[in-house]
Short mmCIF file of N, CA, C and O in Angstrom, two decimals:
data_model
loop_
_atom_site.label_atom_id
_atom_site.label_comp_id
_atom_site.label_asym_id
_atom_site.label_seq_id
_atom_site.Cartn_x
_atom_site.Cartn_y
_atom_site.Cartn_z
N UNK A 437 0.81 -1.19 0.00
CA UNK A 437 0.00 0.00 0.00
C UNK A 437 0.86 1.26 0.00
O UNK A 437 0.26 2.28 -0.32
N UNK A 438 2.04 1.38 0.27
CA UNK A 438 3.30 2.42 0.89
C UNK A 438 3.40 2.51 -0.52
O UNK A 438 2.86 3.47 -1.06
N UNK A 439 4.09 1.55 -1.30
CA UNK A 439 4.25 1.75 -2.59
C UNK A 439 3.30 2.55 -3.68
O UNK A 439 3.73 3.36 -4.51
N UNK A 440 1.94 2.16 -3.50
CA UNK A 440 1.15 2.50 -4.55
C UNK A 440 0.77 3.89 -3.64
O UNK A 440 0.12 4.55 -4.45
N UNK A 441 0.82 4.65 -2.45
CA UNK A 441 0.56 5.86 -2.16
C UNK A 441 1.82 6.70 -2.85
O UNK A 441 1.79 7.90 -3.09
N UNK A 442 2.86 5.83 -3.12
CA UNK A 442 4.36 7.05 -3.51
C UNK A 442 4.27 6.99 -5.29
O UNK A 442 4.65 7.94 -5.97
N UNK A 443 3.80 5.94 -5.78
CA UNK A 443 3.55 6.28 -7.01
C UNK A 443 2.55 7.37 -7.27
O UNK A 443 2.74 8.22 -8.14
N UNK A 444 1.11 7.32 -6.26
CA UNK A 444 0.39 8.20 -6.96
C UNK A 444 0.88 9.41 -6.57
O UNK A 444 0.71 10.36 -7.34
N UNK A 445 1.56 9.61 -5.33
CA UNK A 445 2.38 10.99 -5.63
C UNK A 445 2.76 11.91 -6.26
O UNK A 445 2.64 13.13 -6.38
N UNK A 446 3.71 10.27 -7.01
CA UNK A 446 5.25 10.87 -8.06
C UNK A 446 4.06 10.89 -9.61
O UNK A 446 4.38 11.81 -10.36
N UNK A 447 3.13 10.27 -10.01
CA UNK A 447 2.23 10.69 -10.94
C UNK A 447 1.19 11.38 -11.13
O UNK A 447 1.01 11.80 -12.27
N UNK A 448 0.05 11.75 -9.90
CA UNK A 448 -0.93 12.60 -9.89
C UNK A 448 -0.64 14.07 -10.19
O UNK A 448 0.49 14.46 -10.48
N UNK A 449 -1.44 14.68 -10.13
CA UNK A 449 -0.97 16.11 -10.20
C UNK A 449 -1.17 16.53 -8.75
O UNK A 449 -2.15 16.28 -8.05
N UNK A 450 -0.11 17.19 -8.41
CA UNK A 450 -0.33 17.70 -6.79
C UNK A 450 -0.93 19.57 -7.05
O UNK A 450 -0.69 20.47 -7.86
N UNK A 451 -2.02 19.33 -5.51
CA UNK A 451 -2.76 21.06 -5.83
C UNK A 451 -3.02 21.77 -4.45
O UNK A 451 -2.63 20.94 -3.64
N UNK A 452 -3.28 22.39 -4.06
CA UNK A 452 -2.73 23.08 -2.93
C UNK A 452 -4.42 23.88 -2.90
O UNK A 452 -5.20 24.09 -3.82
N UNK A 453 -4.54 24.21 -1.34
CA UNK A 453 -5.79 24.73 -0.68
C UNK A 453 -5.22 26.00 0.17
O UNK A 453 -4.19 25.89 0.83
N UNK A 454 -5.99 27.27 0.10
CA UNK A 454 -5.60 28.02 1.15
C UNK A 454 -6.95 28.99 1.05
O UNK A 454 -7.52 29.44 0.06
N UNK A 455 -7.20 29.10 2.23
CA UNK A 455 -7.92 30.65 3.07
C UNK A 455 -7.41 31.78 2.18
O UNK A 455 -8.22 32.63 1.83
N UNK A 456 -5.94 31.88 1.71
CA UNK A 456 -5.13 33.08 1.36
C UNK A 456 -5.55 32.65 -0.44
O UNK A 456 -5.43 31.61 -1.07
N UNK A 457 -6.16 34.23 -0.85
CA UNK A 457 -6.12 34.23 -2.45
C UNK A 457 -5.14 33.78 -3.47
O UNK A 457 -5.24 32.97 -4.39
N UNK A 458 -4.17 34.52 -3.05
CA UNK A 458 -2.93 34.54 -3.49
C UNK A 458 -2.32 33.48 -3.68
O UNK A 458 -1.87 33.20 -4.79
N UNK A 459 -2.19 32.58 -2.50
CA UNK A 459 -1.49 31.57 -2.37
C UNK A 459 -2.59 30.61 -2.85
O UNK A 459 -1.91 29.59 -3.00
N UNK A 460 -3.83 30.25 -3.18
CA UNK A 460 -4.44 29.71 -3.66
C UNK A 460 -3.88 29.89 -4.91
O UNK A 460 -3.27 28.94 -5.41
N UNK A 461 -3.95 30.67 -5.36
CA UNK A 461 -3.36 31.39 -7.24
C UNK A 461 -1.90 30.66 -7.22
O UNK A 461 -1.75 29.86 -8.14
N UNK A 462 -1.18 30.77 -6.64
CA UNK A 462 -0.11 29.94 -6.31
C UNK A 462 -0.58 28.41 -6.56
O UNK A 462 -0.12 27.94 -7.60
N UNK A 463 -1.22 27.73 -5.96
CA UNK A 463 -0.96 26.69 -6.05
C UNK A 463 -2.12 26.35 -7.10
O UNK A 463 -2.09 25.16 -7.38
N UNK A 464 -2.68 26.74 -7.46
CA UNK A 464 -2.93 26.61 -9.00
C UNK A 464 -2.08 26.74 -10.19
O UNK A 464 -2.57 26.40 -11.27
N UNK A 465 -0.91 27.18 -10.16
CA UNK A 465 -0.58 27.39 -11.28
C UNK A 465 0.61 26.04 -11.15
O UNK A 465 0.95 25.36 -12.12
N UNK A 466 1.04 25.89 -9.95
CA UNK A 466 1.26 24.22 -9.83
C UNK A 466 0.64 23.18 -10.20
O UNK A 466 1.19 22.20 -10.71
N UNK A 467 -0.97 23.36 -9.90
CA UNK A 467 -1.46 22.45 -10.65
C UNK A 467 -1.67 22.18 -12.12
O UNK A 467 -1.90 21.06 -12.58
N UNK A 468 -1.58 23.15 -12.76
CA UNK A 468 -1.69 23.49 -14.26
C UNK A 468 0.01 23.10 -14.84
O UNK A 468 0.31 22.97 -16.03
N UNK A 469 0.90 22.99 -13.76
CA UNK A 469 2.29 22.59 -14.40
C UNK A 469 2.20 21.10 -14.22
O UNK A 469 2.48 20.32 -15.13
N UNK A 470 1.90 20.80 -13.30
CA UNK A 470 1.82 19.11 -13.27
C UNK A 470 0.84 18.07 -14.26
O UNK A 470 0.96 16.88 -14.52
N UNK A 471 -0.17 19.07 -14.67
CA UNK A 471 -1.68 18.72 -15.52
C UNK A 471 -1.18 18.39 -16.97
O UNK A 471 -2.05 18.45 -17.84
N UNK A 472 0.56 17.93 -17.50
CA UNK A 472 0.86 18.30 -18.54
C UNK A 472 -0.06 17.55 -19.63
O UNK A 472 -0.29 17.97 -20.77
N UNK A 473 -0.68 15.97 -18.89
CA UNK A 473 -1.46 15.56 -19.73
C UNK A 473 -2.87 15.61 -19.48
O UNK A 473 -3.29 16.40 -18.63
N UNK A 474 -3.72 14.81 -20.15
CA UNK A 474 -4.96 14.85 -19.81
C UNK A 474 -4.90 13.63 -18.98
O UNK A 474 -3.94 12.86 -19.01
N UNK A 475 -6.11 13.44 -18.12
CA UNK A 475 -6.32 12.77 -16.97
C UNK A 475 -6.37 11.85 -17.40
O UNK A 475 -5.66 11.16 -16.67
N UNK A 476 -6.88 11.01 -18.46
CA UNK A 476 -6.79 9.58 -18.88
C UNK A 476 -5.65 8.94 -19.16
O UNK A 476 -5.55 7.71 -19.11
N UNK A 477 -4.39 10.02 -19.61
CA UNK A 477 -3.43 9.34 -19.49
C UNK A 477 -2.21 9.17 -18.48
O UNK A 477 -1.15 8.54 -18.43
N UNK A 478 -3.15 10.33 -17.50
CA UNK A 478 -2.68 10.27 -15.70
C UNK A 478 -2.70 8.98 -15.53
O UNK A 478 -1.84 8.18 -15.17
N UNK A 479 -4.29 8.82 -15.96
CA UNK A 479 -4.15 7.42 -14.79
C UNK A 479 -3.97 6.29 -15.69
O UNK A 479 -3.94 5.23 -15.06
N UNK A 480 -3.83 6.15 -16.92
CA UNK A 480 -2.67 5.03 -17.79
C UNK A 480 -1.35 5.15 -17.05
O UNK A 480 -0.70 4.24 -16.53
N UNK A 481 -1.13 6.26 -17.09
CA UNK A 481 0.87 6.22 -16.46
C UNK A 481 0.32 5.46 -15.16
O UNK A 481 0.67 4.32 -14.87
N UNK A 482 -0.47 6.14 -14.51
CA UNK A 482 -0.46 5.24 -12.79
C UNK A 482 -0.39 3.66 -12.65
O UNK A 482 0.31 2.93 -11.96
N UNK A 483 -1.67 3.37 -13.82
CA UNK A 483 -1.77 2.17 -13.74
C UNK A 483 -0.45 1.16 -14.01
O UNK A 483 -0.12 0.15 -13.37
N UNK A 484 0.22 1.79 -15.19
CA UNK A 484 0.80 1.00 -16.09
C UNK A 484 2.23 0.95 -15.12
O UNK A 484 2.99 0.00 -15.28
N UNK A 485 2.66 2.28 -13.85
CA UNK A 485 3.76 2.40 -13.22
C UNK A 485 3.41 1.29 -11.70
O UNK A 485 4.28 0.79 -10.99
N UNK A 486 2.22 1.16 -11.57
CA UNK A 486 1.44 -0.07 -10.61
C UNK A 486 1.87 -1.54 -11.07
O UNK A 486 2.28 -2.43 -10.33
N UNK A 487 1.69 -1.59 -12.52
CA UNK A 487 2.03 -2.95 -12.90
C UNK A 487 3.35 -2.88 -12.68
O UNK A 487 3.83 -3.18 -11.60
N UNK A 488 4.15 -2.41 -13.84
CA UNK A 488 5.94 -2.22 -13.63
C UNK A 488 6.59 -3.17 -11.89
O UNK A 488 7.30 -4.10 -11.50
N UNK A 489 5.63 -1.96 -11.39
CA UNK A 489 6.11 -2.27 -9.91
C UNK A 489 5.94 -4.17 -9.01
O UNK A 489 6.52 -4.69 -8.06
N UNK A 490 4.99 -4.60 -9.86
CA UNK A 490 4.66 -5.91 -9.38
C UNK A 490 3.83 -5.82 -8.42
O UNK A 490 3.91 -6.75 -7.62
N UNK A 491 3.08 -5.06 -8.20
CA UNK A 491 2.44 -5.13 -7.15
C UNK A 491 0.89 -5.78 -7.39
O UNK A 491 -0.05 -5.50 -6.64
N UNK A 492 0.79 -6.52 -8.34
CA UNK A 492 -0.56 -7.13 -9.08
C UNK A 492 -1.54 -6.37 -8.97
O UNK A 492 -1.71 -5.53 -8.09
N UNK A 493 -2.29 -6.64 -9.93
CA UNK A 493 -3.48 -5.95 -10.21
C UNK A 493 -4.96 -6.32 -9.64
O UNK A 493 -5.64 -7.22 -10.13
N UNK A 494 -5.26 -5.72 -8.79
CA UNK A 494 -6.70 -6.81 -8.24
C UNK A 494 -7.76 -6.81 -9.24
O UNK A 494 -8.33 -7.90 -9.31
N UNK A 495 -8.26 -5.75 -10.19
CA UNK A 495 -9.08 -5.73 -10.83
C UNK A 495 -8.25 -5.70 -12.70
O UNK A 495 -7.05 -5.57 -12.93
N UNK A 496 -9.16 -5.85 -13.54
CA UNK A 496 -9.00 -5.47 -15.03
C UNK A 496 -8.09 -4.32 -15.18
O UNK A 496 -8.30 -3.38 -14.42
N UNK A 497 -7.03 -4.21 -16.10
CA UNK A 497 -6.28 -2.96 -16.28
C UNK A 497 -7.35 -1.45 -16.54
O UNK A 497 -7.34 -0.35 -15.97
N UNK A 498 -8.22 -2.01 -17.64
CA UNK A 498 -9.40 -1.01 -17.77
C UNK A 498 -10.03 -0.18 -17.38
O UNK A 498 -10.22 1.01 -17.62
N UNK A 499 -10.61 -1.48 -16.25
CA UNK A 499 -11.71 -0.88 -14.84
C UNK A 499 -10.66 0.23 -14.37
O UNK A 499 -10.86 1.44 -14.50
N UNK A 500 -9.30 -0.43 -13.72
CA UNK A 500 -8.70 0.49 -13.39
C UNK A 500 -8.51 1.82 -13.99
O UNK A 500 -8.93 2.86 -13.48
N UNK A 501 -8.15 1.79 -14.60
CA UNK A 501 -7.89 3.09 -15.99
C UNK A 501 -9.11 4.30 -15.62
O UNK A 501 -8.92 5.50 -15.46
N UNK A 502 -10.35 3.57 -15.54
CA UNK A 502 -11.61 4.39 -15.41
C UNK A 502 -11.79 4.55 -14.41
O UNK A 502 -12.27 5.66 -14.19
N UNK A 503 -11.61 3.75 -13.28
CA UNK A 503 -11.35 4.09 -11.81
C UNK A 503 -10.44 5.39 -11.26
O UNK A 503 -10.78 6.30 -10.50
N UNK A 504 -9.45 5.18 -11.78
CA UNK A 504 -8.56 6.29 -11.42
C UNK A 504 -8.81 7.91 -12.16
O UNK A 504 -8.84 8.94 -11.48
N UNK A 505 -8.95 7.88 -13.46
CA UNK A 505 -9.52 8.65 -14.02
C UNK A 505 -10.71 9.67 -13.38
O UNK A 505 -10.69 10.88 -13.14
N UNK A 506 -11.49 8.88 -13.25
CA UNK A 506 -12.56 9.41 -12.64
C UNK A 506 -11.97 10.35 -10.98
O UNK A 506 -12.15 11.52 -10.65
N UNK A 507 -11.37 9.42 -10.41
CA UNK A 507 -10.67 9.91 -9.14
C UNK A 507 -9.71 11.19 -9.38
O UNK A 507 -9.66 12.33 -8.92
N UNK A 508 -9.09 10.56 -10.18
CA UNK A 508 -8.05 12.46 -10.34
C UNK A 508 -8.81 13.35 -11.43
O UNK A 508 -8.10 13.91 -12.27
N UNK A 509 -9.59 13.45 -11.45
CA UNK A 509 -10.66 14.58 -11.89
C UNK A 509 -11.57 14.41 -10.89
O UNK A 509 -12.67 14.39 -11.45
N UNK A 510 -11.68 14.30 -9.91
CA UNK A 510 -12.64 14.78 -8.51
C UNK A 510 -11.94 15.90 -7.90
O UNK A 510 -10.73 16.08 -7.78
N UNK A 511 -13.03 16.73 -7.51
CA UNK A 511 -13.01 17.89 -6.91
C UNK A 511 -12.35 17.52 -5.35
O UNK A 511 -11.41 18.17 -4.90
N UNK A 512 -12.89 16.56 -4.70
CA UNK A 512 -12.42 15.34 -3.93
C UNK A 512 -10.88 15.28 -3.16
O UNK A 512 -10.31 15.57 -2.11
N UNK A 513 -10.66 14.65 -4.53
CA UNK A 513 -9.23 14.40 -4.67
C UNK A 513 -8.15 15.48 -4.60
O UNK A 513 -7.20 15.39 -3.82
N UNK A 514 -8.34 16.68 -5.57
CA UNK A 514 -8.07 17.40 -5.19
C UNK A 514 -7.91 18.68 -4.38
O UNK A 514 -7.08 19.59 -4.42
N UNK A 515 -9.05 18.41 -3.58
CA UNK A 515 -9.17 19.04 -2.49
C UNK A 515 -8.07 18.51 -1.18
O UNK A 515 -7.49 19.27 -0.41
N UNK A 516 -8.00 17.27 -1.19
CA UNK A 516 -7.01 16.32 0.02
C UNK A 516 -5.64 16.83 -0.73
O UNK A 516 -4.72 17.10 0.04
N UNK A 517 -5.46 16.95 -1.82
CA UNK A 517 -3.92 16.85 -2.09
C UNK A 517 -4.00 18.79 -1.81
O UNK A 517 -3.30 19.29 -0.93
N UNK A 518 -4.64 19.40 -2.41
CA UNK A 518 -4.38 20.81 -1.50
C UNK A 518 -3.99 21.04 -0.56
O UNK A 518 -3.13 21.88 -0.28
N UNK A 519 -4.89 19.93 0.50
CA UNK A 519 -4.70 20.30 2.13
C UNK A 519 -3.20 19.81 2.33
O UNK A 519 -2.56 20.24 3.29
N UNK A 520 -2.54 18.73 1.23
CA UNK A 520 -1.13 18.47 1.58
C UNK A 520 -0.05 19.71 1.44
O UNK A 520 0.55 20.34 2.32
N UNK A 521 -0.04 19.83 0.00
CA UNK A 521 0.72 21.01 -0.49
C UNK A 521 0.74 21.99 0.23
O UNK A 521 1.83 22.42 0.60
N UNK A 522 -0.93 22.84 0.76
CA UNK A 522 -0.51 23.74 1.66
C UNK A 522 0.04 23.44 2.72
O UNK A 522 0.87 24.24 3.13
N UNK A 523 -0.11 22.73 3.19
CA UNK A 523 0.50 22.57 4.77
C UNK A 523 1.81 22.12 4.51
O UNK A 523 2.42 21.95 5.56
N UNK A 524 2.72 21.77 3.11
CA UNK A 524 4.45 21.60 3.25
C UNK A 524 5.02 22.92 2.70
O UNK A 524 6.21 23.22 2.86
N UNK A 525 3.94 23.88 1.91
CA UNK A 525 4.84 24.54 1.04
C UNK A 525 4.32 26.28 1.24
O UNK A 525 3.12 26.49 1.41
N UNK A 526 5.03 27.13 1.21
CA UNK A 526 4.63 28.27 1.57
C UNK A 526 4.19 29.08 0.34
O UNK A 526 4.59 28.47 -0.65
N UNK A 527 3.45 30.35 -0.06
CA UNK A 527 2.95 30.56 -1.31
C UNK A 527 4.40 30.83 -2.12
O UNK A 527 4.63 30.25 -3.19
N UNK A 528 5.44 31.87 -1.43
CA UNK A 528 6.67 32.07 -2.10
C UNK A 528 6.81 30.69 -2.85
O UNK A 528 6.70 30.65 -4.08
N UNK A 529 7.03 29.62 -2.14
CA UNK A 529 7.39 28.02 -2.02
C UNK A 529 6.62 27.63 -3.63
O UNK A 529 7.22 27.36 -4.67
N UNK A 530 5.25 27.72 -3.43
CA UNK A 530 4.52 27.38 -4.54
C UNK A 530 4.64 28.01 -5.60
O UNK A 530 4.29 27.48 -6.65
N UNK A 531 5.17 29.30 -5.58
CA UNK A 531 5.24 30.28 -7.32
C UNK A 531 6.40 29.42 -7.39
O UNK A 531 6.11 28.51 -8.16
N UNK A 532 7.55 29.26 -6.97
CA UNK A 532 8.95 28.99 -7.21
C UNK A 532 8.67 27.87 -8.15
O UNK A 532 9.01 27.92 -9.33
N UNK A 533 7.99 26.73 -7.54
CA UNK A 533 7.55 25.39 -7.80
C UNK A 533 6.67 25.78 -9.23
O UNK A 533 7.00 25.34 -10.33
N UNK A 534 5.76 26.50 -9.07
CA UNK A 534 5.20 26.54 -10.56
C UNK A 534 6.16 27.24 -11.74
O UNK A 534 5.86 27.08 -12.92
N UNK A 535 7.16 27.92 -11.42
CA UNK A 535 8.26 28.66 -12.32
C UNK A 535 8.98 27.49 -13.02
O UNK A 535 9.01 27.23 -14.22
N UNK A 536 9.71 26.71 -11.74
CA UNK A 536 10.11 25.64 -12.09
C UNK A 536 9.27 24.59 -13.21
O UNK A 536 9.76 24.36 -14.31
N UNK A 537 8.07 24.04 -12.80
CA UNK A 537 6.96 23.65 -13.95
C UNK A 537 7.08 24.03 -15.16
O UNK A 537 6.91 23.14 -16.00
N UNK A 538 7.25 24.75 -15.43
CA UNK A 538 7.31 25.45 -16.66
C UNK A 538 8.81 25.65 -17.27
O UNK A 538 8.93 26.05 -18.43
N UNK A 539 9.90 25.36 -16.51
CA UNK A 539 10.89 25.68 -16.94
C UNK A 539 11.50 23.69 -17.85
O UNK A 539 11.69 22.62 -17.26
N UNK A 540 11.61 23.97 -19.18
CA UNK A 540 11.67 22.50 -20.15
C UNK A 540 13.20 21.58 -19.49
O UNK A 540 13.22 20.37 -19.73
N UNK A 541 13.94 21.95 -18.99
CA UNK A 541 14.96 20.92 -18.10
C UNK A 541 14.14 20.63 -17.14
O UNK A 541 13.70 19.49 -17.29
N UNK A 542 13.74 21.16 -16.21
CA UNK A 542 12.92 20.50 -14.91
C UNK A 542 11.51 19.49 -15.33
O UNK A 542 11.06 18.61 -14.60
N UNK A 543 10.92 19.90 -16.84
CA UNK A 543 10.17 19.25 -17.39
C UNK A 543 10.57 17.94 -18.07
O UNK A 543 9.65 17.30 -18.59
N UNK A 544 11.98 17.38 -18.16
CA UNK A 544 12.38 16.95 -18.92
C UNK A 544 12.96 16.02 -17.60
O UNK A 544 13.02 14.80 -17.63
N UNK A 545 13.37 16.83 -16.48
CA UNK A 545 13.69 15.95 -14.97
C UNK A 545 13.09 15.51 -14.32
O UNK A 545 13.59 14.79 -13.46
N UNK A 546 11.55 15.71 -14.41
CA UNK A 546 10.23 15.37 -14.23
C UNK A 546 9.96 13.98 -14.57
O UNK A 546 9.82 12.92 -13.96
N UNK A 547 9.94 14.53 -16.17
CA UNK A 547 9.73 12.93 -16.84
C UNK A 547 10.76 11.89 -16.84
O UNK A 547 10.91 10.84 -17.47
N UNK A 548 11.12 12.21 -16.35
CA UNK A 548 12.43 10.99 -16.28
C UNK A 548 13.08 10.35 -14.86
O UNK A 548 14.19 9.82 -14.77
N UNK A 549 12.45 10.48 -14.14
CA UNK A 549 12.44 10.73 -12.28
C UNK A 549 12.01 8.69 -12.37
O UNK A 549 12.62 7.79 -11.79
N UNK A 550 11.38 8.61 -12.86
CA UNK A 550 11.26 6.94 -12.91
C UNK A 550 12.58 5.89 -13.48
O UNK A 550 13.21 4.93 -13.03
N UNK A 551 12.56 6.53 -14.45
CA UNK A 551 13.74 5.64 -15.13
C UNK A 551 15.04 5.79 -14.30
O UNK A 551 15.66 4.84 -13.82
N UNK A 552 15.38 7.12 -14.18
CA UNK A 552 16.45 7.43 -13.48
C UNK A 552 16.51 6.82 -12.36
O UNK A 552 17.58 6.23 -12.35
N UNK A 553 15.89 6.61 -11.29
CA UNK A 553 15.77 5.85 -10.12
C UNK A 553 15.71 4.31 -10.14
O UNK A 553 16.23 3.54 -9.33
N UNK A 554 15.00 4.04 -11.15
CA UNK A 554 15.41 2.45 -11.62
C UNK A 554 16.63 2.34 -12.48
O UNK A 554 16.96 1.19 -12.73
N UNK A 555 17.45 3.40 -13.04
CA UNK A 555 18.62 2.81 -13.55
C UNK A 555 20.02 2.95 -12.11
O UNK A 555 21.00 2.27 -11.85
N UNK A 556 19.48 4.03 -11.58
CA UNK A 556 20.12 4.17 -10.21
C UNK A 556 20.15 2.78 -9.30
O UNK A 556 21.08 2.36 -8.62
N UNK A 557 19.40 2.45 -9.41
CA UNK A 557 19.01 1.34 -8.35
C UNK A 557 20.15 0.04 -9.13
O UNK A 557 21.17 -0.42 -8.63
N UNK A 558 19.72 -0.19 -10.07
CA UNK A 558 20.41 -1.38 -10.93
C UNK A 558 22.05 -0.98 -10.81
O UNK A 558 22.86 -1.90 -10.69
N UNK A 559 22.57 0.67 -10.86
CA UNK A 559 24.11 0.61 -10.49
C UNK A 559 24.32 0.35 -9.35
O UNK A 559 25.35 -0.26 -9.09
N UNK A 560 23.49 0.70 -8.37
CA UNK A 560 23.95 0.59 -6.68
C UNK A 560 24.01 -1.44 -6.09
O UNK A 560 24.60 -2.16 -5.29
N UNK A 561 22.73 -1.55 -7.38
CA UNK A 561 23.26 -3.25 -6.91
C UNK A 561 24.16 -3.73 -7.37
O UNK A 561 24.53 -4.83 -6.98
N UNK A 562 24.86 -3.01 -8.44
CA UNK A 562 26.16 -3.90 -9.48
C UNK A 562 27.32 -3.45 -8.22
O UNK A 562 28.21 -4.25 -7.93
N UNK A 563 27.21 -2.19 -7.55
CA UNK A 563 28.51 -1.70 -6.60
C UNK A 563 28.55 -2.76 -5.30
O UNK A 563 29.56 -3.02 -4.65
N UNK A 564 26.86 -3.47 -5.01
CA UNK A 564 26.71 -3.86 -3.85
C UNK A 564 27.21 -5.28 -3.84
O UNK A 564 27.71 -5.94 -2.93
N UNK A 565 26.89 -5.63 -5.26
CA UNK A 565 27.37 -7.00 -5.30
C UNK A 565 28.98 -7.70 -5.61
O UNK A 565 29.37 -8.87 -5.65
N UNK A 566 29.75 -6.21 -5.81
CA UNK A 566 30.96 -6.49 -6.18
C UNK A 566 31.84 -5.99 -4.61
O UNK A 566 33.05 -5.92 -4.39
N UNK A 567 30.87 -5.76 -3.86
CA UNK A 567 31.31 -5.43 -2.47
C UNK A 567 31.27 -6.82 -1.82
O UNK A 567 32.10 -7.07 -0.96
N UNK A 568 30.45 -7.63 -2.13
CA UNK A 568 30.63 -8.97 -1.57
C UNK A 568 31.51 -10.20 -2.51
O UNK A 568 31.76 -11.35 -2.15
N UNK A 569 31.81 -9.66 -3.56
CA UNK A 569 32.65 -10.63 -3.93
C UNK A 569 34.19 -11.10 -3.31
O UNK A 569 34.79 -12.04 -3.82
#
């Protein structure tokens, strides 16, 4: 369950809640940097980074697909991930973060945050295993 809460993390779009206008405006424009695709293929990446992971599938890839879909386009949903964002990140915090969004290396470090960590992982076991030889 640890696993599939850090994937939807590292794939949902994260969105931020505040009392404060401003910083609401703030964390909207975070959400509009993370939104790079449309939601159906949010939750294809989710699903398809769920399988990768081995963590089996309880239901149809499909169902899922439409399951999740439906979920990260809830008002819902993103209302809980607001209440996260605001409470780690300050509005300064959140323009920075949406500047960044928009900036095509960090977009490009974004998309590649998976692979990189699984090719990371595969050198640290080639170092670990030549430590026990």
């Amino acid at each position: 369950m640890n696993k599939l809460i850090l994937i939807m993390c590292l794939f949902l779009p994260q969105v931020a809640f505040s009392e404060n206008a401003s910083h609401r405006d703030a964390a909207q424009r975070v959400i509009e940097g993370f939104e790079n695709k449309p939601v159906e293929q949010r939750a294809m990446d989710l699903v398809n980074a769920i399988e990768k992971m081995g963590m089996g599938m309880p239901k149809e890839k499909k169902e899922l697909v439409s399951i999740f879909t439906e979920m990260l386009g809830s008002d819902a949903f993103k209302a809980d991930m607001q209440n996260i964002y605001m409470a780690n990140f300050t509005e300064v915090e959140l323009v920075r973060i949406s500047e960044l969004l928009n900036d095509p290396v960090f977009q490009k470090f974004i998309g590649s945050r998976m692979k990189v960590y699984a090719d990371s992982q595969q050198v640290m076991s080639k170092y670990i295993q030549k430590a026990f030889e």
